[in-house]
Short mmCIF file of C-alpha atoms in Angstrom, two decimals:
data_model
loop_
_atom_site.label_atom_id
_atom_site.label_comp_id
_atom_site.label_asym_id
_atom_site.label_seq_id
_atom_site.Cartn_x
_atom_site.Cartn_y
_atom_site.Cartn_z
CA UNK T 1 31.63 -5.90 0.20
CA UNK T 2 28.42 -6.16 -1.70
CA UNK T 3 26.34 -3.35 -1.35
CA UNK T 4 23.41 -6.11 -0.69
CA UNK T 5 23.71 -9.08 1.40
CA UNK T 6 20.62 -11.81 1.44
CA UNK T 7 21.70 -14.25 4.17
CA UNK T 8 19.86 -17.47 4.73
CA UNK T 9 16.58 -16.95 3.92
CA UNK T 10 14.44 -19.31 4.41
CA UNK T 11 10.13 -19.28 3.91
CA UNK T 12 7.76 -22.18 4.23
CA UNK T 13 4.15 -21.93 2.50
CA UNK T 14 2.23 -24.89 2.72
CA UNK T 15 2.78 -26.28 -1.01
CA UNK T 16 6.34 -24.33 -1.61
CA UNK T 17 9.94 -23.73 0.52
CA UNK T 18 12.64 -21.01 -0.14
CA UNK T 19 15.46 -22.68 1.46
CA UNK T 20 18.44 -20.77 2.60
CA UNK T 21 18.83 -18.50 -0.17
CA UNK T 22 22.29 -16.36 0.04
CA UNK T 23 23.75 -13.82 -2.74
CA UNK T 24 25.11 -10.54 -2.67
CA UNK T 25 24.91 -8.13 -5.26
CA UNK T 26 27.63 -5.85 -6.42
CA UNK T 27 27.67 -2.02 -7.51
CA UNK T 28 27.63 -1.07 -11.02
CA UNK T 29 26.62 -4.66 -12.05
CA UNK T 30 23.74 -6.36 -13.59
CA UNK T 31 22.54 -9.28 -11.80
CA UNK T 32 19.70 -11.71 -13.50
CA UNK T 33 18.15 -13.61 -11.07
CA UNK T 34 16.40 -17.05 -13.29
CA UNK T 35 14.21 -19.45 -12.30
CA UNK T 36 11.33 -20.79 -14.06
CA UNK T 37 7.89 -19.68 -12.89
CA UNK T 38 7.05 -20.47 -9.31
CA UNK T 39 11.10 -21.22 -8.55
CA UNK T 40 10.73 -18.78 -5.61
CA UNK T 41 12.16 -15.28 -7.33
CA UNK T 42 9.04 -12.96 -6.16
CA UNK T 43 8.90 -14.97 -2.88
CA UNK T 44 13.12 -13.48 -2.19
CA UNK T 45 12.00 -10.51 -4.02
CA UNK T 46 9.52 -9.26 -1.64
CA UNK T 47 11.54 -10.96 1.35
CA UNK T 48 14.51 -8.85 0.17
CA UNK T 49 12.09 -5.53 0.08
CA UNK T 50 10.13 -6.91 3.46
CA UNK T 51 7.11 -7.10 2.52
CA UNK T 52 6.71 -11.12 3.23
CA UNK T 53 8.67 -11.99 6.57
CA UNK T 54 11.37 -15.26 5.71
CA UNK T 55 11.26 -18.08 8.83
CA UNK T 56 14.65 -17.00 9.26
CA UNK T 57 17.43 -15.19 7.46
CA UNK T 58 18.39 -11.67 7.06
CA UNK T 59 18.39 -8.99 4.39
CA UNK T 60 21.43 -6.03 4.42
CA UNK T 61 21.99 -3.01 2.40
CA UNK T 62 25.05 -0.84 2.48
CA UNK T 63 26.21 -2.73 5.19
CA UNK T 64 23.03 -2.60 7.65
CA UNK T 65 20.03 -4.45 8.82
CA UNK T 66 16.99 -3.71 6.61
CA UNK T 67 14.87 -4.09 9.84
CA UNK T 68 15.42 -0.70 12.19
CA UNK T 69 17.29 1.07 8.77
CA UNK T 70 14.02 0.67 6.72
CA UNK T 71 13.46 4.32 5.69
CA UNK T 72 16.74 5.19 5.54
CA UNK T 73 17.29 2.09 2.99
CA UNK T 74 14.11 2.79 1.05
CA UNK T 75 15.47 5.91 0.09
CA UNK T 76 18.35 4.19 -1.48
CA UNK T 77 16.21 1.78 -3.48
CA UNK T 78 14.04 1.46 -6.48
CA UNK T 79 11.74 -0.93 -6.94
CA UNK T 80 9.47 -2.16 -10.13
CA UNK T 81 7.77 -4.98 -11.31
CA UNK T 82 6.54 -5.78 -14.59
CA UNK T 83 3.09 -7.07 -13.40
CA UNK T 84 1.55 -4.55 -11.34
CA UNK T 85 1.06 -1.10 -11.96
CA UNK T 86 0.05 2.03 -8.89
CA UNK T 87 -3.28 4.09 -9.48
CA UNK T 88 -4.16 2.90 -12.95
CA UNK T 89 -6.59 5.86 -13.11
CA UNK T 90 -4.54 8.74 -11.47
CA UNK T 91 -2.33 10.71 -13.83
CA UNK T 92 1.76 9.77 -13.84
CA UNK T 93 1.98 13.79 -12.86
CA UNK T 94 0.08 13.05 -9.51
CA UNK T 95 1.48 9.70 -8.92
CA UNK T 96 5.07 11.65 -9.18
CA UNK T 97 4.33 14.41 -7.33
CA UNK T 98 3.07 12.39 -4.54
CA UNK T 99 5.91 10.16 -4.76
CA UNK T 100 8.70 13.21 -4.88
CA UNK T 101 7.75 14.39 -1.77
CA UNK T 102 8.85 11.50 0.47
CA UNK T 103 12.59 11.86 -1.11
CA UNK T 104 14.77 14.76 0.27
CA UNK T 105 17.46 12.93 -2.99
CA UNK T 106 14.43 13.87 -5.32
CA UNK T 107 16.49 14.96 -8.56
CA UNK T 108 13.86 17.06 -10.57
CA UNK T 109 16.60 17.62 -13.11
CA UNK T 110 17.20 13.79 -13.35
CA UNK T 111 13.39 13.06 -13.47
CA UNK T 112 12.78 15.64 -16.79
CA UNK T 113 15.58 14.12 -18.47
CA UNK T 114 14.22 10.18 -17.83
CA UNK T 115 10.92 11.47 -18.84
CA UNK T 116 11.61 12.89 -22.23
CA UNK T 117 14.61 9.64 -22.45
CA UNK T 118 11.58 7.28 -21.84
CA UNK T 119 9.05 9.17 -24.11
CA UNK T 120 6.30 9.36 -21.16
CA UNK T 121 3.97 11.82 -21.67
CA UNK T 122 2.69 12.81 -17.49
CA UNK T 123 -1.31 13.31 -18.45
CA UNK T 124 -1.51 10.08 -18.84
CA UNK T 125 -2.80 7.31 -16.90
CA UNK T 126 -0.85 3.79 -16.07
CA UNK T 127 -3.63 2.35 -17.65
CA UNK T 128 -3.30 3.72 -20.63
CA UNK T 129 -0.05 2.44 -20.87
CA UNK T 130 1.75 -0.60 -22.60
CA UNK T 131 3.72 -3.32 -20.24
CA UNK T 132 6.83 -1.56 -21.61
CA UNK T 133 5.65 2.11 -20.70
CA UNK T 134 4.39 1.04 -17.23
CA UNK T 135 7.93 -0.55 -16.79
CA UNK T 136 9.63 2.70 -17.47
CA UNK T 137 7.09 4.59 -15.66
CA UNK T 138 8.52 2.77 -12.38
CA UNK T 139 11.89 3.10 -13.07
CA UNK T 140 11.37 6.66 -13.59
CA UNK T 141 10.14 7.04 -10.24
CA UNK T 142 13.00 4.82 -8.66
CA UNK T 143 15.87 6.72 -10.95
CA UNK T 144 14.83 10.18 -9.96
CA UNK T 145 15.33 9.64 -6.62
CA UNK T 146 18.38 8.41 -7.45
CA UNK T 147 18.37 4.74 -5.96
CA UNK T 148 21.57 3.33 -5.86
CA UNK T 149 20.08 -0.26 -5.95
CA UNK T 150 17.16 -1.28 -8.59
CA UNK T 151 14.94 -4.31 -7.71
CA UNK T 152 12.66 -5.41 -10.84
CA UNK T 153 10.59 -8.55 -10.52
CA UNK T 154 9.75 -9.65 -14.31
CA UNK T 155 10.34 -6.09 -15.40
CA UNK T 156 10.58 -7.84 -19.16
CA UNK T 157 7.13 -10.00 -18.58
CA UNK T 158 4.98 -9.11 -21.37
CA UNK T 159 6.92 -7.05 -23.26
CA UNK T 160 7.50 -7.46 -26.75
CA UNK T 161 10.88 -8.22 -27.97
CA UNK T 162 11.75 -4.66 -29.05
CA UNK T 163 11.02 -3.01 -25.67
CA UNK T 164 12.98 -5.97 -24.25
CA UNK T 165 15.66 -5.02 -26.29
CA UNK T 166 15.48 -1.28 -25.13
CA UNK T 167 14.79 -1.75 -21.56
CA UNK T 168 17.75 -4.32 -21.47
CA UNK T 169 20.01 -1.32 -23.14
CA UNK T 170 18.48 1.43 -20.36
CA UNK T 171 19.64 -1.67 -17.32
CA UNK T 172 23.43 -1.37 -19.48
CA UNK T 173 22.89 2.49 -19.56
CA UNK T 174 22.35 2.08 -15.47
CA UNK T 175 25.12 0.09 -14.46
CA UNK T 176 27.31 2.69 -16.49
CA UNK T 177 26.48 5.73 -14.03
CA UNK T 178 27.37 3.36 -10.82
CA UNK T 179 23.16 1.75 -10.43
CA UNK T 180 23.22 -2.07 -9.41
CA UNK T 181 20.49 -3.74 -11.23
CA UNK T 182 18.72 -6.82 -10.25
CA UNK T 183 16.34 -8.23 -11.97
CA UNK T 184 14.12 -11.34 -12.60
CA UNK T 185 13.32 -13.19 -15.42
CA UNK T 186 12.50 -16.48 -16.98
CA UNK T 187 13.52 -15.31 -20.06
CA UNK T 188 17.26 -16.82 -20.50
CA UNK T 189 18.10 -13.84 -23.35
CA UNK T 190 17.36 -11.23 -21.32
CA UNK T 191 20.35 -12.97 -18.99
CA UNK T 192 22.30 -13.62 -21.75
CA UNK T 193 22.25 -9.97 -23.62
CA UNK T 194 23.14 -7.98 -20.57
CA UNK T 195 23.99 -9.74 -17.00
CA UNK T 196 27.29 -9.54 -15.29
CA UNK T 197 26.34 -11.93 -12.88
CA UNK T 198 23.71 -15.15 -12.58
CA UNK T 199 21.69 -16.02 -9.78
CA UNK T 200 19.78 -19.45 -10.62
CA UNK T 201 16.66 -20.49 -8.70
CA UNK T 202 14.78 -24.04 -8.82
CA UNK T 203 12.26 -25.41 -6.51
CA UNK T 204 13.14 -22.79 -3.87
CA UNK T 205 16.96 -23.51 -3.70
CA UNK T 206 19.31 -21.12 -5.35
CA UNK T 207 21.35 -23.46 -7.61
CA UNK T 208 23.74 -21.09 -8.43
CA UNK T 209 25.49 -17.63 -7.83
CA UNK T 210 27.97 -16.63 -9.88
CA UNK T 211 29.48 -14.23 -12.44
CA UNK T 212 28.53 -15.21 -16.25
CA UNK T 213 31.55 -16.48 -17.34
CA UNK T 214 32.30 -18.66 -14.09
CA UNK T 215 28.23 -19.23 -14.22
CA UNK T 216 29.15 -20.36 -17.99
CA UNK T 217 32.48 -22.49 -17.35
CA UNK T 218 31.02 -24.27 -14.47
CA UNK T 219 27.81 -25.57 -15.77
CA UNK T 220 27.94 -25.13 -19.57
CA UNK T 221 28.99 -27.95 -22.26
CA UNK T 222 30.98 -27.44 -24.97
CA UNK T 223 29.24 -25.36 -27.63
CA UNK T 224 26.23 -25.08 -25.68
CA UNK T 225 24.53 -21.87 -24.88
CA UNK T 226 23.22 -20.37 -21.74
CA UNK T 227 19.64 -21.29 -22.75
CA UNK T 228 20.65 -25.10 -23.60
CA UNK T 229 22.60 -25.09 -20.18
CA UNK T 230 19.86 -23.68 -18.04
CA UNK T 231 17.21 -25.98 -19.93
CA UNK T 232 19.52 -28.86 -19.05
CA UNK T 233 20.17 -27.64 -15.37
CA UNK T 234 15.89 -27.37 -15.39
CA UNK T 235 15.63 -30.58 -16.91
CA UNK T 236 17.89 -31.88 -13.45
CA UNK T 237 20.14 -33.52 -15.81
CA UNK T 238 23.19 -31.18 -14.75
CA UNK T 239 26.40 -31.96 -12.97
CA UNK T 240 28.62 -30.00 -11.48
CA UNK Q 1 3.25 11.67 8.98
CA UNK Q 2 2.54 14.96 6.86
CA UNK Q 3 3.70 13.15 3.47
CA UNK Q 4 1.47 9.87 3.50
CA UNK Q 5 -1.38 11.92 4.92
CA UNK Q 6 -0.85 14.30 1.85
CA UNK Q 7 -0.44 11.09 -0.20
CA UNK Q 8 -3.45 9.60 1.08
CA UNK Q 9 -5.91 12.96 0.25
CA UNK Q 10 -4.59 13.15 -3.21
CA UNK Q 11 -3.16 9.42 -4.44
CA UNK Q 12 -4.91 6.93 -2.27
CA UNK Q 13 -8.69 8.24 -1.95
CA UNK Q 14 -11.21 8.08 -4.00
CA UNK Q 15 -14.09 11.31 -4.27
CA UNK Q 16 -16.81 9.21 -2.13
CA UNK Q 17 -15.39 9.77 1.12
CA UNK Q 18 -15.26 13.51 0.40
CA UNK Q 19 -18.72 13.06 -0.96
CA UNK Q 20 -19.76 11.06 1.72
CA UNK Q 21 -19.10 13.89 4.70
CA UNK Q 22 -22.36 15.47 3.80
CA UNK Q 23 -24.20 12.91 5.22
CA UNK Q 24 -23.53 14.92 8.32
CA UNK Q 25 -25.84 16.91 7.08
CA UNK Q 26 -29.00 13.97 7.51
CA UNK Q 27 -29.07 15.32 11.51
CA UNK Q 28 -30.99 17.86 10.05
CA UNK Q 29 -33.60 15.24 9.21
CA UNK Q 30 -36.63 14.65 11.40
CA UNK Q 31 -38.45 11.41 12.02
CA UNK Q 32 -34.77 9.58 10.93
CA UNK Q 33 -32.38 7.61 12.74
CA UNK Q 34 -29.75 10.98 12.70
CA UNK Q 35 -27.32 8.33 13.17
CA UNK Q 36 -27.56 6.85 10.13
CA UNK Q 37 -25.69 9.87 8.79
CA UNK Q 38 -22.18 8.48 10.98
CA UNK Q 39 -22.59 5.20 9.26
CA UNK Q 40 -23.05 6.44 5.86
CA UNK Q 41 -19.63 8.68 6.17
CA UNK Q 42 -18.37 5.42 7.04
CA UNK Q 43 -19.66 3.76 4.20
CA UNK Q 44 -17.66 6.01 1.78
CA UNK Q 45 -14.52 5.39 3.88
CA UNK Q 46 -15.27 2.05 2.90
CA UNK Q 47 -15.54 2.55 -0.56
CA UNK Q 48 -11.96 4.57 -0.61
CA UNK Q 49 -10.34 1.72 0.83
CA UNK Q 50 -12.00 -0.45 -1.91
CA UNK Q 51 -10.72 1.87 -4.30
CA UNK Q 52 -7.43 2.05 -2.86
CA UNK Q 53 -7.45 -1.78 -2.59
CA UNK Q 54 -7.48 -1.71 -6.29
CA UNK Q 55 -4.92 0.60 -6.89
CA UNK Q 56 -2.65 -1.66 -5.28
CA UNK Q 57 -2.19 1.26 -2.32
CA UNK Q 58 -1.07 -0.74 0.18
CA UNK Q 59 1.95 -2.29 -1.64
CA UNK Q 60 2.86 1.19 -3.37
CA UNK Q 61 2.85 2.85 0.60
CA UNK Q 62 4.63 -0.31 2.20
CA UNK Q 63 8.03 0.57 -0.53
CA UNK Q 64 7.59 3.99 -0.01
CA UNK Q 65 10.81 5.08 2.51
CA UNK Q 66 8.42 5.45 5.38
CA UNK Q 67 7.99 2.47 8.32
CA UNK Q 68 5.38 0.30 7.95
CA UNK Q 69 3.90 1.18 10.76
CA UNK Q 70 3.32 4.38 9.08
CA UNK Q 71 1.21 3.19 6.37
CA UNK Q 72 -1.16 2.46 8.98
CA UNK Q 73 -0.96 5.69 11.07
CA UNK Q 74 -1.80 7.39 7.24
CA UNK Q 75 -4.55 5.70 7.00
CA UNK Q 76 -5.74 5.85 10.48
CA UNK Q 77 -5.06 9.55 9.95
CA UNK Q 78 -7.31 9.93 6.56
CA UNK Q 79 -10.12 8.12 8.38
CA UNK Q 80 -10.04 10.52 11.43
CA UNK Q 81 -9.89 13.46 9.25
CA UNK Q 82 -12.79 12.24 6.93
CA UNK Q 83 -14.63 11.77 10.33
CA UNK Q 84 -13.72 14.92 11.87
CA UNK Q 85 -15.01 17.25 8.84
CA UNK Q 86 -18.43 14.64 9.29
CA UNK Q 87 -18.66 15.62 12.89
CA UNK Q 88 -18.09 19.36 12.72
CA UNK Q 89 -20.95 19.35 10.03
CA UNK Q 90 -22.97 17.33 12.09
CA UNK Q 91 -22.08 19.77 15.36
CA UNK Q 92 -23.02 22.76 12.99
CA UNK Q 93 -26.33 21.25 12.60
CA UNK Q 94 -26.71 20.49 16.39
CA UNK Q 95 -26.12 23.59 17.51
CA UNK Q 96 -28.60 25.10 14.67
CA UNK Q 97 -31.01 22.53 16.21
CA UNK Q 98 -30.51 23.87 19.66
CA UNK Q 99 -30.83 27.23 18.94
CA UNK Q 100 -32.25 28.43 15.34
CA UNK Q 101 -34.78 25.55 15.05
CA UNK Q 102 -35.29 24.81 18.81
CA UNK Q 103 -38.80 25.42 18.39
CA UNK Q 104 -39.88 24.13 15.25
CA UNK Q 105 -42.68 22.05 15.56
CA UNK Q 106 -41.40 19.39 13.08
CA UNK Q 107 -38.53 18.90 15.29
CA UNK Q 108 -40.63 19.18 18.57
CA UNK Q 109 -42.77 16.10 17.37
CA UNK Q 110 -39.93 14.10 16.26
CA UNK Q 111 -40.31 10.31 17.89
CA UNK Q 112 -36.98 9.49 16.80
CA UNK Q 113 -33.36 10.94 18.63
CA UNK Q 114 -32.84 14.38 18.79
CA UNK Q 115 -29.63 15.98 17.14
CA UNK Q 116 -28.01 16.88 20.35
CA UNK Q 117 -24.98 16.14 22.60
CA UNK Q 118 -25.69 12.84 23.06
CA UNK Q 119 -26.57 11.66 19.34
CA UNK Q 120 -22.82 13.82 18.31
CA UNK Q 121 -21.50 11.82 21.60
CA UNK Q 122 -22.39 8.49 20.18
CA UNK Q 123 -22.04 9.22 16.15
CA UNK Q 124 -18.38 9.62 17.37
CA UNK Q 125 -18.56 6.20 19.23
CA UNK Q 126 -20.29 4.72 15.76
CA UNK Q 127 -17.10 6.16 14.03
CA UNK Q 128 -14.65 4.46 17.16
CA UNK Q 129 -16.40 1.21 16.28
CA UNK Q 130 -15.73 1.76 12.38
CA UNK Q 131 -11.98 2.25 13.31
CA UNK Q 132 -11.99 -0.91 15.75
CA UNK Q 133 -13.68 -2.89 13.66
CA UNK Q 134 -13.55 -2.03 9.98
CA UNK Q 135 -10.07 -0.51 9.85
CA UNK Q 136 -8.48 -2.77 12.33
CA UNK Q 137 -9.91 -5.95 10.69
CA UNK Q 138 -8.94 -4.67 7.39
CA UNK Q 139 -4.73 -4.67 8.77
CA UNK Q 140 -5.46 -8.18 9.96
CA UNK Q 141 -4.56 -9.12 6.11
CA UNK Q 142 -4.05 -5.56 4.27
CA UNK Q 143 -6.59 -7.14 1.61
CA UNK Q 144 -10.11 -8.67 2.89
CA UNK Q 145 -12.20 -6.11 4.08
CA UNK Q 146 -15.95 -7.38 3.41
CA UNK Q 147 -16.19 -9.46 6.63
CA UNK Q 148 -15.03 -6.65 9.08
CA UNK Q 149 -17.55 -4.48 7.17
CA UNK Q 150 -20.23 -6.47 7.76
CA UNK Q 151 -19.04 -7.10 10.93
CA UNK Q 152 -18.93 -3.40 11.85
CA UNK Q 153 -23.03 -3.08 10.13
CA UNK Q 154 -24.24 -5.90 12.10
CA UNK Q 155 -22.31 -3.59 15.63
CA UNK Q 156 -23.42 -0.11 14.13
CA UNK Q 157 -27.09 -0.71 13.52
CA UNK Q 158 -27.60 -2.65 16.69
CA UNK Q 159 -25.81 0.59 18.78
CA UNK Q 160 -27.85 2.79 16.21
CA UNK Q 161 -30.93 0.68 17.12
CA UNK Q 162 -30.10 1.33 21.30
CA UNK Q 163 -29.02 4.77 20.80
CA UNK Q 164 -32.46 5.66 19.29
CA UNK Q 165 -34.67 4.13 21.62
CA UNK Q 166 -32.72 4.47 25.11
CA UNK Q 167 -34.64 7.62 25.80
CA UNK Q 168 -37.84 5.54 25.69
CA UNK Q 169 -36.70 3.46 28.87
CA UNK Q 170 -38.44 5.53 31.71
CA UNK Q 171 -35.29 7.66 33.06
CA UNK Q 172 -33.75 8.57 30.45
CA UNK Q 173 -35.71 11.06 28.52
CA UNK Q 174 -32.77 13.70 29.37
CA UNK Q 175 -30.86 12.13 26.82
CA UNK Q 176 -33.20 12.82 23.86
CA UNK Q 177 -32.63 16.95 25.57
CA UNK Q 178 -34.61 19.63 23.15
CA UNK Q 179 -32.65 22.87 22.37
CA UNK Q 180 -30.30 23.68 25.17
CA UNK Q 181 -31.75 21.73 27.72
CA UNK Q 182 -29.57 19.87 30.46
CA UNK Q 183 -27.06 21.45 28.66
CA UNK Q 184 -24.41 20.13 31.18
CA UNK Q 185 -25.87 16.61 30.83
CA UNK Q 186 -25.47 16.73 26.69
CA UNK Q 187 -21.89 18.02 26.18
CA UNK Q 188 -20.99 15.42 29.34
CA UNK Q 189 -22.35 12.80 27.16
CA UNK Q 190 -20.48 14.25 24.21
CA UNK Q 191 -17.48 14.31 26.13
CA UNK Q 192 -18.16 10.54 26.87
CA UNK Q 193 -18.73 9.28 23.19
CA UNK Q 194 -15.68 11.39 22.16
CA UNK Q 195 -13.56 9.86 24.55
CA UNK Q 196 -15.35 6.27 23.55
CA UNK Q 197 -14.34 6.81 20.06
CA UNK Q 198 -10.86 8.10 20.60
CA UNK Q 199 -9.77 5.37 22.82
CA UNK Q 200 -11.28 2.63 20.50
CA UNK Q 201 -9.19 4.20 17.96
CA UNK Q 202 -6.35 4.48 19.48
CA UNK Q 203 -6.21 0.84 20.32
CA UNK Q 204 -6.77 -0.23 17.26
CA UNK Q 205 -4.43 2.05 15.61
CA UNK Q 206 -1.99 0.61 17.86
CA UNK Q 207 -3.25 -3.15 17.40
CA UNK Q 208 -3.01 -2.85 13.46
CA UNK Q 209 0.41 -1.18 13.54
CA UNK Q 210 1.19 -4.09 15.07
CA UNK Q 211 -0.53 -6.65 12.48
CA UNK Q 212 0.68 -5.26 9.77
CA UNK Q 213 4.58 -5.03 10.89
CA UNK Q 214 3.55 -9.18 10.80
CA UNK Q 215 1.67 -9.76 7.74
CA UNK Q 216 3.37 -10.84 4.16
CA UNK Q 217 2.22 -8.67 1.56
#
C-alpha cells in the first residue's frame, strides 16, 4: 500500500482545471512529479498538504483521511519549497526553536548532525541565504522531526547546477534511511539523475504515473532520452 | 494552544505591538480623546499582522502539525493578550485618576471623557470591534487586510466620536464620573463594554475559524 494515496482530485479556477489527478507514492522512493510551468504541480501540491480545498477528491497518508488526522499527519511530514522562504529576518536558531516545540519526534541529535551536514550556520537569517541554503534550511526543519514523507515544490528552482547536483545526492541519501521523497520540477535532469518513479503533469491532467523504466519503455523511442521523450510528450506529439 | 501562542510572541510578531501597549498610557492625557489610546494599540496589532503577512506566517502556521482552526485561535490569542496588557495599563491609570489625581485641576477642567469605568468599558468594546472587524475580515482571505482596517477606522472613530460626547446629552453626565463617583454606575459600565468586547470576539473567533477551514491558501 502506498504510504500516500491522492484520489481524484479535481480543482476548477476560472482560467485552469486539475482533473482527477490519482498517484500514490511509495516508501523509500523518489518520486519526480514534471510538468512544465503552470501544468498544475503546486495546485496538487498544496491540495495534497490542504491548504487549497480540490472540488472533489481525497488525500490519504499512512492509510487515513488527511481531513480529521491533520495533526497527527503533519507530524509525519516535511514540507519545502524552493520559492518561499519563513521569517526572512528572524534567525534559523529562532525559527527552529519555535518550530521544535510543536514535535514530541523532535530529534535534536538528528537536527545537529543535518546542520553541520548542510553547512548552516543558525545566526543567520533566511535572507541572507542562497536558493540552495534556504532549500536545506527547510529540509532541516522537516528531517529533524523525522518526517517519514518529504513534499518539495521546485525545491531545485533557482539553484545553480552544483547545488542541484548536491541536493539531488541528499534526496538519494533520504530514500536510503527509509524517507519517501516527492518532489517537483520542470527540470527533466533532476528526474533523470535520481527518480525511482515519474509522475507527468500537462494542462491539469496527470499523463502519466509510473516507475522510470516502465515510464521509459512506455513512452520513450529508441535512443531517445527522457528529456527528448518528455519534450515530445509536451510537444502532444506522443502515442502511447 | 500554548505552542502557537509561544510561536506567535517570538516568530510571528513584530516589536510594534509590544511597543504599541503604551499607548495605554495616553488616558493619562487631558483635553484628548483617551480613547484614541485603544485604537492606537490596535494600530500596532495591525502592523504585526503586516509584518507577519510578509513573513509568509500564515502558510508556515497552516503546515505546522496543529488544526487550522488553530492558527486562528493563535492569533486571536496574541491579539487578546496584546489587548489585555493595553487595558491593565490603561486600568492602572484609571484608578490613579480616581484616586491620586482625583483632584487635579487639569483633570477637573477636562471637556473631553474622563479616564474612568466607562471610557475602560468602551476601549474594551473599541478592541471587540478591532477583533470583529479587523481580525475577522483579515480570515475572510488570510491575505487582504487594508479594507477591514479601514473598515474598522471608519467604526472606531465614529464610536470614539459618541463615546466622547454622550455625556454632553443632558442625562448622562454620570458617565463622564470624576474620581470614585457613582462608583457602582462605572464598573457596571465596565462590566458592560467587557462583556461587549468579549462576545464580539468570541464570534468572530468562531466565524474566522470557520473561514479559514474554507479558504485556499
Amino acid at each position: 500500500m502506498s504510504i500516500v494515496e491522492v484520489q481524484g482530485l479535481t480543482k476548477s479556477y476560472p482560467a485552469f482545471t486539475l482533473r482527477d489527478v490519482s498517484f500514490g507514492i511509495e516508501e523509500a522512493r523518489i518520486t519526480g512529479f514534471i510538468g512544465r510551468n503552470g501544468a498544475g504541480k503546486t495546485t496538487t501540491i498544496k491540495a495534497m498538504l490542504n491548504l487549497l480545498h480540490p472540488d472533489s477528491g481525497e488525500v490519504r497518508y499512512f492509510g487515513k483521511p488527511f481531513l480529521g488526522n491533520e495533526a497527527e499527519i503533519k507530524k509525519r511530514i516535511g514540507y519545502s519549497t524552493g520559492t518561499v522562504s519563513w521569517y526572512p529576518r528572524k534567525k534559523l536558531r529562532q525559527i527552529a526553536a519555535s518550530g521544535r516545540r510543536f514535535y514530541d519526534t523532535w530529534d535534536e541529535a538528528a537536527y545537529q548532525q543535518y546542520l553541520a551536514m548542510f553547512q548552516l550556520d543558525e545566526e543567520k537569517t533566511p535572507r541572507e541565504l542562497s536558493e540552495g541554503m534556504k532549500v536545506k534550511f527547510n529540509l532541516l526543519l522537516a528531517l529533524s522531526h523525522r518526517a517519514e514523507v518529504l513534499i518539495l515544490d521546485e525545491p531545485t528552482s533557482g539553484l545553480d547546477p552544483f547545488s542541484r547536483s548536491e541536493l539531488l545526492e541528499i534526496f538519494t541519501h533520504l530514500k536510503q534511511e527509509g524517507v519517501a521523497v516527492f518532489f517537483s520540477t520542470h527540470i527533466i535532469s533532476d528526474i533523470e539523475k535520481c527518480a525511482d518513479d515519474i509522475l507527468y503533469i500537462s494542462h491539469g491532467e496527470l499523463v502519466a504515473a509510473a516507475s522510470k523504466e516502465a515510464f521509459t519503455e512506455r513512452f520513450s523511442e529508441d535512443g531517445e532520452s527522457l528529456e527528448e521523450t518528455m519534450l515530445r510528450l509536451e510537444r502532444g506529439t506522443w502515442h502511447a | 494552544m500554548r505552542n502557537i501562542l509561544l510561536k506567535e510572541l517570538t516568530l510571528s510578531a513584530s516589536p510594534l505591538p509590544y511597543l504599541f501597549i503604551l499607548f495605554g498610557l495616553m488616558f493619562f492625557v487631558p483635553g484628548y480623546p483617551v480613547l484614541c489610546g485603544a485604537f492606537f494599540v490596535c494600530l500596532g496589532i495591525f502592523q504585526g499582522f503586516q509584518a507577519a503577512r510578509e513573513a509568509n506566517d500564515i502558510i508556515y502556521s497552516a503546515l505546522l502539525p496543529i488544526a487550522k482552526r488553530d492558527v486562528v485561535r493563535g492569533k486571536y490569542a496574541f491579539v487578546l493578550l496584546i489587548e489585555a496588557a493595553a487595558l491593565v495599563l490603561m486600568a492602572v491609570v484609571m484608578v490613579l485618576r480616581m484616586t491620586v489625581f482625583a483632584q487635579a485641576p487639569v483633570y477637573l477642567n477636562n471637556a473631553l471623557m474622563n479616564a474612568n469605568g466607562f471610557a475602560l468599558g468602551m476601549a474594551c468594546v473599541l478592541f471587540g470591534l478591532f477583533n470583529w472587524i479587523f481580525v475577522g475580515g483579515f480570515f475572510k482571505t488570510a491575505y487582504k487586510f487594508a479594507r477591514p482596517f479601514v473598515v474598522y477606522i471608519v467604526v472606531a472613530f465614529t464610536v470614539i466620536l459618541i463615546a466622547e460626547s454622550l455625556h454632553h446629552v443632558p442625562g448622562l453626565a454620570v458617565l463622564n464620573a470624576f474620581g470614585t463617583d457613582h462608583l457602582a454606575m462605572q464598573m457596571l459600565l465596565l462590566c458592560a463594554g467587557l462583556c461587549c468586547g468579549i462576545l464580539m470576539t468570541v464570534l468572530a473567533c468562531r466565524k474566522a475559524c470557520l473561514r479559514f477551514e474554507r479558504i485556499d491558501l
